Amino acid sequence: MRMIWKLVIFTLMVSLFIANIPQKVDASVSVSARGAVLMEQESGRVLFEKDAHTKRRIASITKIMTAILAIESGKMNELVKVSEKATRAEGSSVYLKPGEKIKLKHLVYGLMLRSGNDTAVAIAEHVGGSLDGFVYLMNQKAREIGMLNSHFSNPHGLDDHENHYSTAYDMALLTRYAMHNKTYQKIAGTKKYKAPNPTESWDREWKNKNRLLTKYKYTTGGKTGYTKRAKRTLVSTATKGDMNLIAVTLNASDDWNDHIAMYENGFKTFDMAEVLSKGKIDIKTNKIFRKHLYLKKTIAYPATNEEMNLFSIKYKLNKPGEDWNNTEHNGEAVGKAQVFLDGKVVSETPIYYQGDPDKKKGIFDSLKDIFLSLIGVRLNG
């Protein structure tokens, strides 16, 4: 990471503004997709976009939502009894059989690697109690994440509902959320998986349909999709050095190369700037807070070379009460640090208080306590 050196003038509310005029970020890249976005995972900054907020059909990248809900349900080791309805799901399939019992975990692998529509229905019925119940959970989660231009009507993405859509940007938000879950990370990045087959003498073996996992060395995961009406859709993730990127394309005739082009442009144009480091912060403030403030997390933000000198920081602190007690407020958030890029807030993190530790008693203090204790016992006896 590249450390940003800062000259800071401190007051109760401390600000540093570097008066430089920003240069326009040239992150342009040509893609075949009708809608596309490239997002940095940690900050959520959009590094490239093309019609990223237009609502479109999304096909099987819907299954990212299905997968993360299954993982978060806490039922991954439960056995799922496959219904007749699940086995009748149209399109791509892992060929589940009515009545067979299979772990939810195996179904999620079949969902993400082979895009099984039968697994999507089986997962939805088990986790949501019914397809309608699961769809409710999908839309509830979408609202929580901030997917403002999305609506789900099924767990697989088939074109059987007009009211099933999202945007490139919203799908990047969903993927950013999902990638914070280590189980999801592992499943989405798995190239090959074996699952038991209870009705046969051989195990099921699934290879991931995401060709980027072998085609582009920095790829860490993702999900493919296709229907006649949605055309080709693709979500992928990639990591190079300390930068984690998310790419989404909707209705793309050349999606593999679209994603590679976006990644290459992003890795070339941006670096992760470490703007704030976790640990103690030394700012001039009232004597109660002075030398007692710290940050729990490092703030890093993707920036171009031209932007590296455009960061500024504000520290906003609460006013301590007159009865402030050092030890009572240990670990308490007492304000926030805001990071600005060219005058706009791009990130913020709480500021915490750490009081002085209790002074350790010397040997004479300990002996004194013992002596007073003994005297107290005699007097009471």
Short mmCIF file of C-alpha atoms in Angstrom, two decimals:
data_model
loop_
_atom_site.label_atom_id
_atom_site.label_comp_id
_atom_site.label_asym_id
_atom_site.label_seq_id
_atom_site.Cartn_x
_atom_site.Cartn_y
_atom_site.Cartn_z
CA MET A 1 0.00 0.00 0.00
CA ARG A 2 1.12 3.54 -0.65
CA MET A 3 1.09 5.70 2.49
CA ILE A 4 -0.25 9.25 2.15
CA TRP A 5 1.85 11.74 4.12
CA LYS A 6 -0.36 14.28 5.85
CA LEU A 7 0.25 17.70 7.40
CA VAL A 8 -2.62 18.16 9.82
CA ILE A 9 -3.66 21.22 11.84
CA PHE A 10 -5.58 19.98 14.87
CA THR A 11 -8.52 21.55 16.72
CA LEU A 12 -11.54 19.97 18.39
CA MET A 13 -12.76 19.41 14.83
CA VAL A 14 -9.63 18.89 12.78
CA SER A 15 -9.47 19.42 9.04
CA LEU A 16 -6.81 19.12 6.37
CA PHE A 17 -7.62 20.25 2.86
CA ILE A 18 -5.07 20.06 0.07
CA ALA A 19 -5.93 22.69 -2.50
CA ASN A 20 -5.24 20.93 -5.75
CA ILE A 21 -7.53 20.80 -8.75
CA PRO A 22 -8.43 17.18 -9.61
CA GLN A 23 -7.74 15.72 -12.99
CA LYS A 24 -10.48 13.70 -14.63
CA VAL A 25 -10.01 9.97 -14.13
CA ASP A 26 -9.50 8.26 -17.47
CA ALA A 27 -10.71 4.75 -16.71
CA SER A 28 -12.36 4.25 -20.08
CA VAL A 29 -12.38 0.81 -21.64
CA SER A 30 -14.37 -0.67 -24.49
CA VAL A 31 -16.81 -3.48 -23.59
CA SER A 32 -19.45 -5.37 -25.56
CA ALA A 33 -21.90 -5.36 -22.63
CA ARG A 34 -25.04 -3.24 -22.63
CA GLY A 35 -24.49 -2.62 -18.91
CA ALA A 36 -21.21 -2.95 -17.01
CA VAL A 37 -19.44 -1.89 -13.83
CA LEU A 38 -16.05 -2.35 -12.20
CA MET A 39 -16.03 -1.81 -8.43
CA GLU A 40 -13.27 -1.92 -5.82
CA GLN A 41 -14.46 -4.31 -3.15
CA GLU A 42 -13.29 -2.73 0.11
CA SER A 43 -14.33 0.87 -0.57
CA GLY A 44 -17.16 0.26 -3.02
CA ARG A 45 -15.69 2.85 -5.37
CA VAL A 46 -16.82 2.48 -8.98
CA LEU A 47 -13.74 2.52 -11.22
CA PHE A 48 -15.60 2.08 -14.50
CA GLU A 49 -19.23 1.96 -15.55
CA LYS A 50 -21.38 1.74 -18.64
CA ASP A 51 -25.10 2.23 -18.24
CA ALA A 52 -24.68 0.62 -14.84
CA HIS A 53 -28.01 1.70 -13.31
CA THR A 54 -30.40 0.55 -16.05
CA LYS A 55 -32.72 -2.28 -15.01
CA ARG A 56 -32.12 -5.46 -17.03
CA ARG A 57 -32.78 -9.18 -16.90
CA ILE A 58 -29.95 -10.92 -15.07
CA ALA A 59 -30.42 -14.67 -15.68
CA SER A 60 -28.42 -17.02 -13.42
CA ILE A 61 -26.30 -14.42 -11.64
CA THR A 62 -29.52 -14.29 -9.56
CA LYS A 63 -28.05 -17.33 -7.85
CA ILE A 64 -25.51 -15.19 -5.98
CA MET A 65 -28.43 -14.01 -3.85
CA THR A 66 -29.74 -17.57 -3.50
CA ALA A 67 -26.30 -18.78 -2.41
CA ILE A 68 -25.63 -16.11 0.22
CA LEU A 69 -29.10 -16.58 1.77
CA ALA A 70 -28.50 -20.33 1.99
CA ILE A 71 -25.09 -19.80 3.58
CA GLU A 72 -26.41 -17.26 6.09
CA SER A 73 -29.33 -19.52 7.04
CA GLY A 74 -27.04 -21.63 9.21
CA LYS A 75 -28.49 -24.79 7.65
CA MET A 76 -25.59 -25.78 5.41
CA ASN A 77 -25.18 -29.18 7.09
CA GLU A 78 -28.89 -29.99 7.09
CA LEU A 79 -30.28 -32.65 4.76
CA VAL A 80 -32.66 -31.36 2.13
CA LYS A 81 -35.37 -33.65 0.77
CA VAL A 82 -35.65 -32.85 -2.94
CA SER A 83 -39.20 -32.23 -4.12
CA GLU A 84 -40.78 -33.26 -7.40
CA LYS A 85 -41.16 -29.56 -8.20
CA ALA A 86 -37.42 -28.98 -7.85
CA THR A 87 -36.56 -31.77 -10.27
CA ARG A 88 -38.94 -30.31 -12.88
CA ALA A 89 -37.11 -26.96 -13.02
CA GLU A 90 -36.30 -26.04 -16.61
CA GLY A 91 -32.88 -25.26 -18.02
CA SER A 92 -29.50 -26.17 -16.52
CA SER A 93 -29.62 -28.98 -13.97
CA VAL A 94 -27.49 -31.25 -11.79
CA TYR A 95 -30.18 -33.94 -12.21
CA LEU A 96 -31.47 -34.24 -8.69
CA LYS A 97 -34.01 -37.02 -8.10
CA PRO A 98 -37.38 -36.71 -6.33
CA GLY A 99 -37.16 -37.74 -2.69
CA GLU A 100 -33.37 -37.91 -2.50
CA LYS A 101 -31.76 -36.34 0.54
CA ILE A 102 -28.70 -34.15 0.03
CA LYS A 103 -26.89 -31.65 2.25
CA LEU A 104 -27.70 -27.99 1.65
CA LYS A 105 -23.96 -27.36 1.30
CA HIS A 106 -23.76 -29.68 -1.71
CA LEU A 107 -26.75 -27.97 -3.28
CA VAL A 108 -25.04 -24.58 -2.99
CA TYR A 109 -21.95 -25.95 -4.76
CA GLY A 110 -24.17 -27.35 -7.52
CA LEU A 111 -25.94 -23.98 -7.70
CA MET A 112 -22.77 -21.91 -8.08
CA LEU A 113 -20.56 -24.25 -10.14
CA ARG A 114 -23.09 -25.85 -12.50
CA SER A 115 -25.89 -23.28 -12.19
CA GLY A 116 -28.44 -25.98 -11.38
CA ASN A 117 -31.96 -24.62 -11.50
CA ASP A 118 -33.13 -27.74 -9.69
CA THR A 119 -30.72 -26.92 -6.84
CA ALA A 120 -32.07 -23.34 -6.73
CA VAL A 121 -35.64 -24.56 -6.18
CA ALA A 122 -34.57 -27.17 -3.62
CA ILE A 123 -32.58 -24.54 -1.71
CA ALA A 124 -35.45 -22.05 -1.80
CA GLU A 125 -38.01 -24.57 -0.52
CA HIS A 126 -35.76 -25.65 2.34
CA VAL A 127 -34.48 -22.24 3.46
CA GLY A 128 -37.62 -20.19 2.79
CA GLY A 129 -40.24 -22.86 3.47
CA SER A 130 -41.62 -22.26 -0.02
CA LEU A 131 -40.63 -20.48 -3.22
CA ASP A 132 -42.71 -17.44 -2.25
CA GLY A 133 -41.18 -17.39 1.23
CA PHE A 134 -37.68 -17.49 -0.21
CA VAL A 135 -38.42 -14.75 -2.76
CA TYR A 136 -39.56 -12.58 0.14
CA LEU A 137 -36.18 -13.16 1.81
CA MET A 138 -34.38 -12.28 -1.44
CA ASN A 139 -36.09 -8.91 -1.73
CA GLN A 140 -35.67 -8.21 1.98
CA LYS A 141 -31.92 -8.82 1.67
CA ALA A 142 -31.75 -6.67 -1.48
CA ARG A 143 -33.23 -3.74 0.47
CA GLU A 144 -30.77 -4.27 3.33
CA ILE A 145 -27.81 -4.19 0.93
CA GLY A 146 -29.08 -1.08 -0.85
CA MET A 147 -30.03 -2.67 -4.18
CA LEU A 148 -32.49 0.09 -5.02
CA ASN A 149 -33.14 -0.94 -8.62
CA SER A 150 -33.61 -4.68 -8.17
CA HIS A 151 -36.50 -7.06 -7.69
CA PHE A 152 -36.41 -10.84 -7.45
CA SER A 153 -39.27 -13.17 -8.42
CA ASN A 154 -37.49 -16.54 -8.37
CA PRO A 155 -34.29 -18.13 -7.02
CA HIS A 156 -32.73 -19.04 -10.39
CA GLY A 157 -33.20 -16.18 -12.87
CA LEU A 158 -35.24 -17.97 -15.53
CA ASP A 159 -37.37 -15.70 -17.73
CA ASP A 160 -40.64 -16.83 -16.19
CA HIS A 161 -41.39 -13.52 -14.50
CA GLU A 162 -41.44 -9.99 -15.95
CA ASN A 163 -40.79 -8.54 -12.51
CA HIS A 164 -37.32 -10.06 -12.09
CA TYR A 165 -34.48 -7.62 -12.77
CA SER A 166 -31.42 -5.83 -11.44
CA THR A 167 -28.63 -3.54 -12.63
CA ALA A 168 -24.91 -3.97 -13.10
CA TYR A 169 -24.31 -1.67 -10.12
CA ASP A 170 -26.75 -3.49 -7.83
CA MET A 171 -25.23 -6.86 -8.69
CA ALA A 172 -21.81 -5.46 -7.78
CA LEU A 173 -23.26 -4.35 -4.42
CA LEU A 174 -24.61 -7.86 -3.86
CA THR A 175 -21.29 -9.45 -4.74
CA ARG A 176 -19.42 -7.03 -2.49
CA TYR A 177 -21.70 -8.07 0.36
CA ALA A 178 -21.35 -11.79 -0.41
CA MET A 179 -17.55 -11.61 -0.65
CA HIS A 180 -17.36 -10.66 3.02
CA ASN A 181 -18.49 -14.22 3.77
CA LYS A 182 -15.61 -16.70 3.68
CA THR A 183 -17.84 -19.66 2.87
CA TYR A 184 -19.20 -17.83 -0.15
CA GLN A 185 -15.67 -16.88 -1.21
CA LYS A 186 -14.59 -20.51 -1.08
CA ILE A 187 -17.57 -21.84 -3.01
CA ALA A 188 -17.52 -19.12 -5.69
CA GLY A 189 -13.82 -19.74 -6.31
CA THR A 190 -13.96 -23.56 -6.41
CA LYS A 191 -12.99 -25.02 -9.80
CA LYS A 192 -14.14 -28.59 -9.17
CA TYR A 193 -16.28 -30.23 -6.50
CA LYS A 194 -17.41 -33.77 -5.67
CA ALA A 195 -20.75 -34.39 -4.00
CA PRO A 196 -22.16 -37.75 -2.82
CA ASN A 197 -24.85 -39.32 -4.97
CA PRO A 198 -27.10 -41.34 -2.63
CA THR A 199 -28.90 -43.28 -5.36
CA GLU A 200 -25.81 -44.23 -7.38
CA SER A 201 -22.46 -45.95 -6.79
CA TRP A 202 -20.55 -42.92 -8.08
CA ASP A 203 -20.17 -39.38 -6.77
CA ARG A 204 -21.34 -36.33 -8.61
CA GLU A 205 -18.46 -34.22 -9.94
CA TRP A 206 -19.06 -30.62 -10.92
CA LYS A 207 -16.70 -28.30 -12.81
CA ASN A 208 -17.18 -24.55 -12.54
CA LYS A 209 -18.68 -22.91 -15.63
CA ASN A 210 -16.76 -19.70 -14.90
CA ARG A 211 -13.96 -19.90 -17.49
CA LEU A 212 -12.20 -16.88 -16.00
CA LEU A 213 -11.00 -19.09 -13.14
CA THR A 214 -8.60 -20.70 -15.63
CA LYS A 215 -8.51 -18.01 -18.33
CA TYR A 216 -7.43 -15.06 -16.13
CA LYS A 217 -4.95 -15.75 -13.34
CA TYR A 218 -6.19 -13.06 -10.95
CA THR A 219 -9.79 -14.35 -10.89
CA THR A 220 -11.06 -15.45 -7.47
CA GLY A 221 -14.70 -16.33 -8.19
CA GLY A 222 -17.98 -15.32 -9.76
CA LYS A 223 -21.14 -16.59 -11.44
CA THR A 224 -22.22 -17.04 -15.05
CA GLY A 225 -25.68 -16.59 -16.52
CA TYR A 226 -27.63 -16.91 -19.76
CA THR A 227 -31.21 -16.92 -20.98
CA LYS A 228 -32.59 -16.09 -24.41
CA ARG A 229 -34.01 -12.79 -23.18
CA ALA A 230 -31.26 -11.73 -20.78
CA LYS A 231 -28.45 -12.90 -23.07
CA ARG A 232 -25.06 -13.50 -21.45
CA THR A 233 -24.56 -12.15 -17.93
CA LEU A 234 -21.47 -12.50 -15.80
CA VAL A 235 -20.22 -11.51 -12.36
CA SER A 236 -16.59 -12.13 -11.43
CA THR A 237 -14.05 -11.13 -8.80
CA ALA A 238 -10.29 -10.70 -9.10
CA THR A 239 -7.40 -9.87 -6.77
CA LYS A 240 -4.00 -8.47 -7.62
CA GLY A 241 -1.72 -7.37 -4.79
CA ASP A 242 -3.83 -5.55 -2.22
CA MET A 243 -6.62 -4.63 -4.63
CA ASN A 244 -9.83 -6.67 -4.87
CA LEU A 245 -12.13 -5.91 -7.79
CA ILE A 246 -15.67 -6.90 -8.81
CA ALA A 247 -16.79 -6.88 -12.44
CA VAL A 248 -20.34 -7.22 -13.75
CA THR A 249 -21.58 -7.36 -17.33
CA LEU A 250 -25.19 -7.64 -18.51
CA ASN A 251 -26.16 -8.60 -22.07
CA ALA A 252 -22.59 -9.01 -23.30
CA SER A 253 -21.55 -10.87 -26.43
CA ASP A 254 -17.89 -11.05 -25.33
CA ASP A 255 -18.11 -11.15 -21.55
CA TRP A 256 -14.88 -13.05 -20.78
CA ASN A 257 -12.80 -10.46 -22.60
CA ASP A 258 -14.95 -7.60 -21.25
CA HIS A 259 -14.03 -8.63 -17.71
CA ILE A 260 -10.35 -9.05 -18.47
CA ALA A 261 -10.24 -5.64 -20.15
CA MET A 262 -11.93 -3.97 -17.17
CA TYR A 263 -9.62 -5.70 -14.69
CA GLU A 264 -6.47 -4.83 -16.59
CA ASN A 265 -7.54 -1.21 -16.84
CA GLY A 266 -8.45 -1.06 -13.16
CA PHE A 267 -5.22 -2.63 -11.93
CA LYS A 268 -3.19 -0.36 -14.21
CA THR A 269 -4.98 2.91 -13.44
CA PHE A 270 -5.53 2.67 -9.67
CA ASP A 271 -3.46 1.92 -6.56
CA MET A 272 -4.68 1.36 -3.02
CA ALA A 273 -3.76 4.43 -0.96
CA GLU A 274 -3.48 3.89 2.79
CA VAL A 275 -4.99 7.15 3.97
CA LEU A 276 -5.44 6.30 7.67
CA SER A 277 -3.67 3.61 9.70
CA LYS A 278 -5.26 1.77 12.59
CA GLY A 279 -3.86 2.41 16.05
CA LYS A 280 -3.32 5.55 18.12
CA ILE A 281 -4.00 8.96 16.64
CA ASP A 282 -2.36 12.04 18.14
CA ILE A 283 -4.50 15.13 17.73
CA LYS A 284 -4.64 18.34 19.75
CA THR A 285 -7.90 18.32 21.65
CA ASN A 286 -9.07 18.60 25.27
CA LYS A 287 -6.89 17.03 27.95
CA ILE A 288 -9.38 14.20 28.55
CA PHE A 289 -9.04 12.85 25.01
CA ARG A 290 -5.44 13.83 24.35
CA LYS A 291 -3.25 10.77 23.68
CA HIS A 292 -6.19 8.44 24.36
CA LEU A 293 -7.72 8.12 20.89
CA TYR A 294 -7.31 5.29 18.40
CA LEU A 295 -8.75 3.72 15.24
CA LYS A 296 -9.64 0.05 14.98
CA LYS A 297 -9.27 -0.19 11.20
CA THR A 298 -7.05 1.06 8.42
CA ILE A 299 -8.71 3.09 5.68
CA ALA A 300 -7.44 2.32 2.19
CA TYR A 301 -8.95 3.79 -0.95
CA PRO A 302 -8.29 3.24 -4.66
CA ALA A 303 -6.84 6.29 -6.36
CA THR A 304 -5.00 7.31 -9.49
CA ASN A 305 -1.55 8.92 -9.35
CA GLU A 306 -3.19 12.30 -9.96
CA GLU A 307 -5.48 11.81 -6.95
CA MET A 308 -2.86 10.81 -4.41
CA ASN A 309 -2.46 14.39 -3.15
CA LEU A 310 -6.17 15.14 -3.06
CA PHE A 311 -7.04 13.31 0.17
CA SER A 312 -8.09 15.23 3.27
CA ILE A 313 -9.13 14.15 6.74
CA LYS A 314 -11.57 15.49 9.32
CA TYR A 315 -11.72 14.30 12.91
CA LYS A 316 -15.07 14.95 14.60
CA LEU A 317 -15.13 14.38 18.36
CA ASN A 318 -17.96 14.35 20.88
CA LYS A 319 -17.74 16.65 23.88
CA PRO A 320 -16.96 14.70 27.08
CA GLY A 321 -19.20 15.29 30.09
CA GLU A 322 -17.93 16.83 33.32
CA ASP A 323 -18.23 13.48 35.13
CA TRP A 324 -16.06 11.67 32.56
CA ASN A 325 -14.39 8.58 34.04
CA ASN A 326 -11.41 7.14 32.18
CA THR A 327 -12.05 3.46 32.83
CA GLU A 328 -15.83 3.57 32.36
CA HIS A 329 -15.46 4.75 28.76
CA ASN A 330 -12.69 2.41 27.59
CA GLY A 331 -13.40 1.14 24.09
CA GLU A 332 -16.22 3.63 23.57
CA ALA A 333 -16.67 5.43 20.23
CA VAL A 334 -16.20 9.16 20.88
CA GLY A 335 -16.25 10.50 17.34
CA LYS A 336 -15.37 9.65 13.77
CA ALA A 337 -12.63 10.19 11.22
CA GLN A 338 -13.79 11.19 7.74
CA VAL A 339 -11.72 10.75 4.61
CA PHE A 340 -12.31 13.18 1.77
CA LEU A 341 -11.16 12.90 -1.83
CA ASP A 342 -11.20 16.26 -3.55
CA GLY A 343 -13.60 17.63 -0.95
CA LYS A 344 -16.09 14.74 -1.05
CA VAL A 345 -16.49 12.21 1.78
CA VAL A 346 -15.45 8.77 0.52
CA SER A 347 -15.03 6.87 3.80
CA GLU A 348 -15.37 7.21 7.54
CA THR A 349 -14.54 5.17 10.62
CA PRO A 350 -15.26 5.53 14.36
CA ILE A 351 -12.69 7.02 16.76
CA TYR A 352 -12.39 5.09 20.04
CA TYR A 353 -11.25 6.07 23.51
CA GLN A 354 -8.67 4.18 25.58
CA GLY A 355 -8.17 5.40 29.15
CA ASP A 356 -5.13 4.95 31.37
CA PRO A 357 -4.78 1.41 32.74
CA ASP A 358 -5.18 0.98 36.47
CA LYS A 359 -1.86 1.50 38.25
CA LYS A 360 -0.34 -1.72 39.52
CA LYS A 361 0.01 -1.94 43.26
CA GLY A 362 3.51 -2.13 44.70
CA ILE A 363 4.55 -4.72 47.31
CA PHE A 364 4.03 -2.28 50.20
CA ASP A 365 0.52 -1.46 48.99
CA SER A 366 -0.28 -5.17 48.85
CA LEU A 367 1.11 -5.79 52.36
CA LYS A 368 -0.86 -2.80 53.61
CA ASP A 369 -4.08 -4.26 52.18
CA ILE A 370 -3.37 -7.62 53.83
CA PHE A 371 -2.61 -5.98 57.18
CA LEU A 372 -5.80 -3.89 57.09
CA SER A 373 -7.74 -6.97 56.15
CA LEU A 374 -6.40 -8.90 59.14
CA ILE A 375 -7.17 -6.04 61.49
CA GLY A 376 -10.70 -5.96 60.12
CA VAL A 377 -11.13 -9.69 60.77
CA ARG A 378 -9.95 -9.32 64.42
CA LEU A 379 -12.18 -6.33 65.10
CA ASN A 380 -15.15 -8.12 63.64
CA GLY A 381 -14.29 -11.34 65.50
#
